[in-house]
Amino acid sequence: MAYDARVIEELHSLNDIVDVISSYIPLKRAGRAFKACCPFHQEKTPSFHVNPERQIFHCFGCSEGGDVIAFVMKYEKLSFPEAVQLLARRANMILPESSSEKSEKSLANVFYEIYDAAQAFYHHQFLKSDVASSARAYWKSRGFGGEEAKAFGIGYAAPDWQLLLNHLTGKGFRQDVLVKSGVIAKSNQGRFYDWFRHRLIFPIRNTQGRVIAFGGRVLNDEMPKYLNSPETDIFKKRREFYGLHLAKKALVAQGAHRYILITEGYMDCIQLQAAGFLNTVATLGTALTEEHVRILKRFADEAVLVYDGDRAGEQAALRSLDIFLTEGLSARVIGLPHGLDPDDFIRKHGKEAFAEQIKQAQDVFDFKLQALLKRYSKTDSSGLLKITSEFLDTLSKINHQVLLDRYVRRLAGVLGVEERSLRIELDKLKSKQKVSIVRNAPTIKPKAAEPPYEKLLLSYILHYPPYFAEFKQTLPHYQFQGELSRELFQSIAEALLEDAGHFSGSRFISQLPNSSLQKFVSELLVDEWSEKDREKGFRDCILKMQQVVFNQNLQDLRHRIGDAEQAGNQDLVAALMQEYKELLACSKVKSPPA
């Protein structure tokens, strides 16, 4: 849906960019602005700036930038309408609906409504229904009470085959849509029934806290023990975590070094959060994926894997480590005692003992090397080669040279081999990988850089719009050389025409046609000058651009003279030569100082 400019302006006024961004990452005051380490790329020195006066952000490291809507879109991986809706919910702002939306809502929005209704029903059943007494008893036996049930929205699906179905159809939801949502199933005989029955229900929420699916656990020894909602357009197990909507608040509060605990199950996550480890999430019955880690990088600087203390848990951790190295997120591993999962460990040993486990968590190097040394012997040639081969394959995924050098030295020391030999083998491996990548890589034509004087002039105009009219009067036919500069100048002209010569930076950014322009404008708006420096800079840009126009005219005349000479048209040659001399004689343009 396209939102009216007035709606976007109201949305901006209700969502201060500093308040919104600081709810995701810790910001520090830096003069009139705020800064932080960028959440969109890895860095140690903050280059991410937020300007509260202009209500924009810009990163000088990766060039991401824009208004509050652009930030939410990038951080939450949302479309423009979804980001607007999120910010509207945050500010309790009611957005207008188009006539088409009123008559036919998107399937995704209907799913959200179904899940909200189902969650409320399940939760009420868990708290109040007599038939849920066994579920409440089981919940209590795991050491949880009403506080945890409320925080996670725990529910109960009764044994009845159609209790939820009748409740949801009574609210007007169609049976075929309920089947698509996954809360209702359809038998081969065409009978509709509740997908979850006689199970403890765990609502699965996205990072904004909206219910997108459910997990259900049996209360006895039946199999399967856990049952998840089927995947839909809004629920993909490979990129969702259980508990992240709660954990992200704790991660923001951690400050400079943010670490996240990753477990394998709902109960583990709830137990750790209940014990005070609020920065805990769980995967959803699937192995950790690249998409999972990319999402984690938005919230944390380090991941601590908390896997069950058995062979399967160790293998799951080992599979995950290469992904962390490839994606560039630091990781450590907690090796729990054999036979204990995090839930068991907390109940048996307490939170203080678990805090000590976090402190003693092994880094990627130690954990993987220890696992390889348990599997192979470094004292015989065959085992040594296998350890070296597998570990070098892992090291080849590290892009940070300092970290790579450190691991190579440590590996050489542990195995008792020459560091130089390991580097030779590692270089061979990387060369093979590069050849494979180059063969499959598409050819990309780099974009020409924007002329710096054009960028500066546009920046001055954005800061002081009256310069636009003066520029047009001085250089009415100037053609911008930079692609983005050309697009931006046209957008400024349209905005000033529409707003009678005035526009606000944040509203202007939100109306730009693409993200490239938004980033470009945010970069230009970050700079600040005194009135005197701005005025001098603007005059210098005008002089430079007059010089550019003059040189272009001279070059054009030279080409025309050459064409006329080739054609043997001496009269035209003479006329053009006279024009060339007059242009040189009347030129009073001088270049701005370097």
JSON list of C-alpha atoms in Angstrom, two decimals, residues 254-360:
[
{"chain": "A", "resi": 254, "resn": "GLN", "atom": "CA", "xyz": [24.37, -5.61, 27.45]},
{"chain": "A", "resi": 255, "resn": "GLY", "atom": "CA", "xyz": [26.15, -2.64, 25.92]},
{"chain": "A", "resi": 256, "resn": "ALA", "atom": "CA", "xyz": [29.52, -2.89, 24.16]},
{"chain": "A", "resi": 257, "resn": "HIS", "atom": "CA", "xyz": [29.97, -6.68, 23.93]},
{"chain": "A", "resi": 258, "resn": "ARG", "atom": "CA", "xyz": [26.71, -8.48, 23.22]},
{"chain": "A", "resi": 259, "resn": "TYR", "atom": "CA", "xyz": [26.61, -12.27, 23.37]},
{"chain": "A", "resi": 260, "resn": "ILE", "atom": "CA", "xyz": [23.67, -14.60, 22.80]},
{"chain": "A", "resi": 261, "resn": "LEU", "atom": "CA", "xyz": [23.09, -18.12, 24.17]},
{"chain": "A", "resi": 262, "resn": "ILE", "atom": "CA", "xyz": [21.77, -20.64, 21.64]},
{"chain": "A", "resi": 263, "resn": "THR", "atom": "CA", "xyz": [19.99, -23.79, 22.81]},
{"chain": "A", "resi": 264, "resn": "GLU", "atom": "CA", "xyz": [18.21, -26.61, 21.02]},
{"chain": "A", "resi": 265, "resn": "GLY", "atom": "CA", "xyz": [14.78, -26.62, 22.66]},
{"chain": "A", "resi": 266, "resn": "TYR", "atom": "CA", "xyz": [11.85, -24.59, 23.98]},
{"chain": "A", "resi": 267, "resn": "MET", "atom": "CA", "xyz": [12.30, -25.81, 27.55]},
{"chain": "A", "resi": 268, "resn": "ASP", "atom": "CA", "xyz": [16.02, -25.06, 27.54]},
{"chain": "A", "resi": 269, "resn": "CYS", "atom": "CA", "xyz": [15.35, -21.51, 26.38]},
{"chain": "A", "resi": 270, "resn": "ILE", "atom": "CA", "xyz": [12.60, -20.92, 28.94]},
{"chain": "A", "resi": 271, "resn": "GLN", "atom": "CA", "xyz": [14.64, -22.43, 31.78]},
{"chain": "A", "resi": 272, "resn": "LEU", "atom": "CA", "xyz": [17.67, -20.25, 31.03]},
{"chain": "A", "resi": 273, "resn": "GLN", "atom": "CA", "xyz": [15.61, -17.08, 30.62]},
{"chain": "A", "resi": 274, "resn": "ALA", "atom": "CA", "xyz": [13.75, -17.85, 33.86]},
{"chain": "A", "resi": 275, "resn": "ALA", "atom": "CA", "xyz": [17.12, -18.25, 35.61]},
{"chain": "A", "resi": 276, "resn": "GLY", "atom": "CA", "xyz": [18.11, -14.75, 34.51]},
{"chain": "A", "resi": 277, "resn": "PHE", "atom": "CA", "xyz": [19.94, -15.54, 31.28]},
{"chain": "A", "resi": 278, "resn": "LEU", "atom": "CA", "xyz": [17.59, -13.37, 29.26]},
{"chain": "A", "resi": 279, "resn": "ASN", "atom": "CA", "xyz": [19.86, -13.39, 26.20]},
{"chain": "A", "resi": 280, "resn": "THR", "atom": "CA", "xyz": [18.85, -16.98, 25.34]},
{"chain": "A", "resi": 281, "resn": "VAL", "atom": "CA", "xyz": [17.18, -18.31, 22.18]},
{"chain": "A", "resi": 282, "resn": "ALA", "atom": "CA", "xyz": [16.47, -21.76, 20.75]},
{"chain": "A", "resi": 283, "resn": "THR", "atom": "CA", "xyz": [16.47, -23.22, 17.26]},
{"chain": "A", "resi": 284, "resn": "LEU", "atom": "CA", "xyz": [13.25, -24.85, 16.10]},
{"chain": "A", "resi": 285, "resn": "GLY", "atom": "CA", "xyz": [14.11, -28.50, 15.66]},
{"chain": "A", "resi": 286, "resn": "THR", "atom": "CA", "xyz": [16.47, -27.80, 12.79]},
{"chain": "A", "resi": 287, "resn": "ALA", "atom": "CA", "xyz": [20.23, -27.41, 12.41]},
{"chain": "A", "resi": 288, "resn": "LEU", "atom": "CA", "xyz": [21.65, -23.91, 12.60]},
{"chain": "A", "resi": 289, "resn": "THR", "atom": "CA", "xyz": [21.73, -22.28, 9.14]},
{"chain": "A", "resi": 290, "resn": "GLU", "atom": "CA", "xyz": [23.53, -19.39, 7.44]},
{"chain": "A", "resi": 291, "resn": "GLU", "atom": "CA", "xyz": [20.30, -17.40, 7.63]},
{"chain": "A", "resi": 292, "resn": "HIS", "atom": "CA", "xyz": [20.13, -17.99, 11.39]},
{"chain": "A", "resi": 293, "resn": "VAL", "atom": "CA", "xyz": [23.64, -16.62, 11.89]},
{"chain": "A", "resi": 294, "resn": "ARG", "atom": "CA", "xyz": [23.03, -13.59, 9.66]},
{"chain": "A", "resi": 295, "resn": "ILE", "atom": "CA", "xyz": [20.04, -12.72, 11.83]},
{"chain": "A", "resi": 296, "resn": "LEU", "atom": "CA", "xyz": [22.08, -13.18, 15.01]},
{"chain": "A", "resi": 297, "resn": "LYS", "atom": "CA", "xyz": [24.74, -10.76, 13.71]},
{"chain": "A", "resi": 298, "resn": "ARG", "atom": "CA", "xyz": [22.14, -8.00, 13.83]},
{"chain": "A", "resi": 299, "resn": "PHE", "atom": "CA", "xyz": [21.74, -8.48, 17.58]},
{"chain": "A", "resi": 300, "resn": "ALA", "atom": "CA", "xyz": [24.99, -9.90, 18.97]},
{"chain": "A", "resi": 301, "resn": "ASP", "atom": "CA", "xyz": [28.78, -9.78, 18.66]},
{"chain": "A", "resi": 302, "resn": "GLU", "atom": "CA", "xyz": [29.26, -13.36, 19.84]},
{"chain": "A", "resi": 303, "resn": "ALA", "atom": "CA", "xyz": [27.27, -16.58, 20.05]},
{"chain": "A", "resi": 304, "resn": "VAL", "atom": "CA", "xyz": [27.64, -19.15, 22.83]},
{"chain": "A", "resi": 305, "resn": "LEU", "atom": "CA", "xyz": [26.32, -22.55, 21.76]},
{"chain": "A", "resi": 306, "resn": "VAL", "atom": "CA", "xyz": [24.68, -24.54, 24.56]},
{"chain": "A", "resi": 307, "resn": "TYR", "atom": "CA", "xyz": [24.19, -28.08, 23.31]},
{"chain": "A", "resi": 308, "resn": "ASP", "atom": "CA", "xyz": [23.23, -31.30, 25.07]},
{"chain": "A", "resi": 309, "resn": "GLY", "atom": "CA", "xyz": [26.10, -33.20, 26.69]},
{"chain": "A", "resi": 310, "resn": "ASP", "atom": "CA", "xyz": [26.02, -36.19, 24.34]},
{"chain": "A", "resi": 311, "resn": "ARG", "atom": "CA", "xyz": [27.45, -37.25, 20.97]},
{"chain": "A", "resi": 312, "resn": "ALA", "atom": "CA", "xyz": [24.52, -35.76, 19.03]},
{"chain": "A", "resi": 313, "resn": "GLY", "atom": "CA", "xyz": [24.95, -32.43, 20.80]},
{"chain": "A", "resi": 314, "resn": "GLU", "atom": "CA", "xyz": [28.67, -32.36, 20.02]},
{"chain": "A", "resi": 315, "resn": "GLN", "atom": "CA", "xyz": [28.03, -33.13, 16.34]},
{"chain": "A", "resi": 316, "resn": "ALA", "atom": "CA", "xyz": [25.40, -30.39, 16.14]},
{"chain": "A", "resi": 317, "resn": "ALA", "atom": "CA", "xyz": [27.88, -27.89, 17.59]},
{"chain": "A", "resi": 318, "resn": "LEU", "atom": "CA", "xyz": [30.62, -28.95, 15.17]},
{"chain": "A", "resi": 319, "resn": "ARG", "atom": "CA", "xyz": [28.30, -28.51, 12.18]},
{"chain": "A", "resi": 320, "resn": "SER", "atom": "CA", "xyz": [27.47, -25.00, 13.37]},
{"chain": "A", "resi": 321, "resn": "LEU", "atom": "CA", "xyz": [31.03, -23.78, 13.88]},
{"chain": "A", "resi": 322, "resn": "ASP", "atom": "CA", "xyz": [31.95, -23.59, 10.19]},
{"chain": "A", "resi": 323, "resn": "ILE", "atom": "CA", "xyz": [28.85, -21.48, 9.57]},
{"chain": "A", "resi": 324, "resn": "PHE", "atom": "CA", "xyz": [29.88, -19.01, 12.26]},
{"chain": "A", "resi": 325, "resn": "LEU", "atom": "CA", "xyz": [33.37, -18.74, 10.76]},
{"chain": "A", "resi": 326, "resn": "THR", "atom": "CA", "xyz": [31.99, -18.26, 7.24]},
{"chain": "A", "resi": 327, "resn": "GLU", "atom": "CA", "xyz": [29.55, -15.59, 8.36]},
{"chain": "A", "resi": 328, "resn": "GLY", "atom": "CA", "xyz": [32.12, -13.83, 10.56]},
{"chain": "A", "resi": 329, "resn": "LEU", "atom": "CA", "xyz": [30.43, -14.14, 13.96]},
{"chain": "A", "resi": 330, "resn": "SER", "atom": "CA", "xyz": [32.56, -15.12, 16.96]},
{"chain": "A", "resi": 331, "resn": "ALA", "atom": "CA", "xyz": [31.40, -18.31, 18.68]},
{"chain": "A", "resi": 332, "resn": "ARG", "atom": "CA", "xyz": [32.14, -20.39, 21.77]},
{"chain": "A", "resi": 333, "resn": "VAL", "atom": "CA", "xyz": [30.73, -23.72, 22.93]},
{"chain": "A", "resi": 334, "resn": "ILE", "atom": "CA", "xyz": [29.54, -24.89, 26.33]},
{"chain": "A", "resi": 335, "resn": "GLY", "atom": "CA", "xyz": [30.20, -28.60, 26.79]},
{"chain": "A", "resi": 336, "resn": "LEU", "atom": "CA", "xyz": [27.66, -29.75, 29.38]},
{"chain": "A", "resi": 337, "resn": "PRO", "atom": "CA", "xyz": [28.24, -32.96, 31.39]},
{"chain": "A", "resi": 338, "resn": "HIS", "atom": "CA", "xyz": [27.18, -36.10, 29.55]},
{"chain": "A", "resi": 339, "resn": "GLY", "atom": "CA", "xyz": [23.44, -36.78, 29.65]},
{"chain": "A", "resi": 340, "resn": "LEU", "atom": "CA", "xyz": [22.43, -33.26, 30.71]},
{"chain": "A", "resi": 341, "resn": "ASP", "atom": "CA", "xyz": [20.68, -30.64, 28.61]},
{"chain": "A", "resi": 342, "resn": "PRO", "atom": "CA", "xyz": [20.59, -26.96, 29.72]},
{"chain": "A", "resi": 343, "resn": "ASP", "atom": "CA", "xyz": [17.20, -27.42, 31.40]},
{"chain": "A", "resi": 344, "resn": "ASP", "atom": "CA", "xyz": [18.49, -30.41, 33.40]},
{"chain": "A", "resi": 345, "resn": "PHE", "atom": "CA", "xyz": [21.73, -28.62, 34.29]},
{"chain": "A", "resi": 346, "resn": "ILE", "atom": "CA", "xyz": [20.00, -25.52, 35.68]},
{"chain": "A", "resi": 347, "resn": "ARG", "atom": "CA", "xyz": [17.59, -27.59, 37.78]},
{"chain": "A", "resi": 348, "resn": "LYS", "atom": "CA", "xyz": [20.36, -29.83, 39.10]},
{"chain": "A", "resi": 349, "resn": "HIS", "atom": "CA", "xyz": [23.25, -27.38, 39.61]},
{"chain": "A", "resi": 350, "resn": "GLY", "atom": "CA", "xyz": [21.68, -23.91, 39.63]},
{"chain": "A", "resi": 351, "resn": "LYS", "atom": "CA", "xyz": [22.26, -20.67, 37.76]},
{"chain": "A", "resi": 352, "resn": "GLU", "atom": "CA", "xyz": [25.60, -19.84, 39.42]},
{"chain": "A", "resi": 353, "resn": "ALA", "atom": "CA", "xyz": [27.09, -23.08, 38.10]},
{"chain": "A", "resi": 354, "resn": "PHE", "atom": "CA", "xyz": [25.74, -22.30, 34.63]},
{"chain": "A", "resi": 355, "resn": "ALA", "atom": "CA", "xyz": [27.23, -18.79, 34.73]},
{"chain": "A", "resi": 356, "resn": "GLU", "atom": "CA", "xyz": [30.57, -20.48, 35.39]},
{"chain": "A", "resi": 357, "resn": "GLN", "atom": "CA", "xyz": [29.97, -22.71, 32.36]},
{"chain": "A", "resi": 358, "resn": "ILE", "atom": "CA", "xyz": [29.60, -19.59, 30.22]},
{"chain": "A", "resi": 359, "resn": "LYS", "atom": "CA", "xyz": [32.91, -18.22, 31.49]},
{"chain": "A", "resi": 360, "resn": "GLN", "atom": "CA", "xyz": [34.63, -21.52, 30.68]}
]
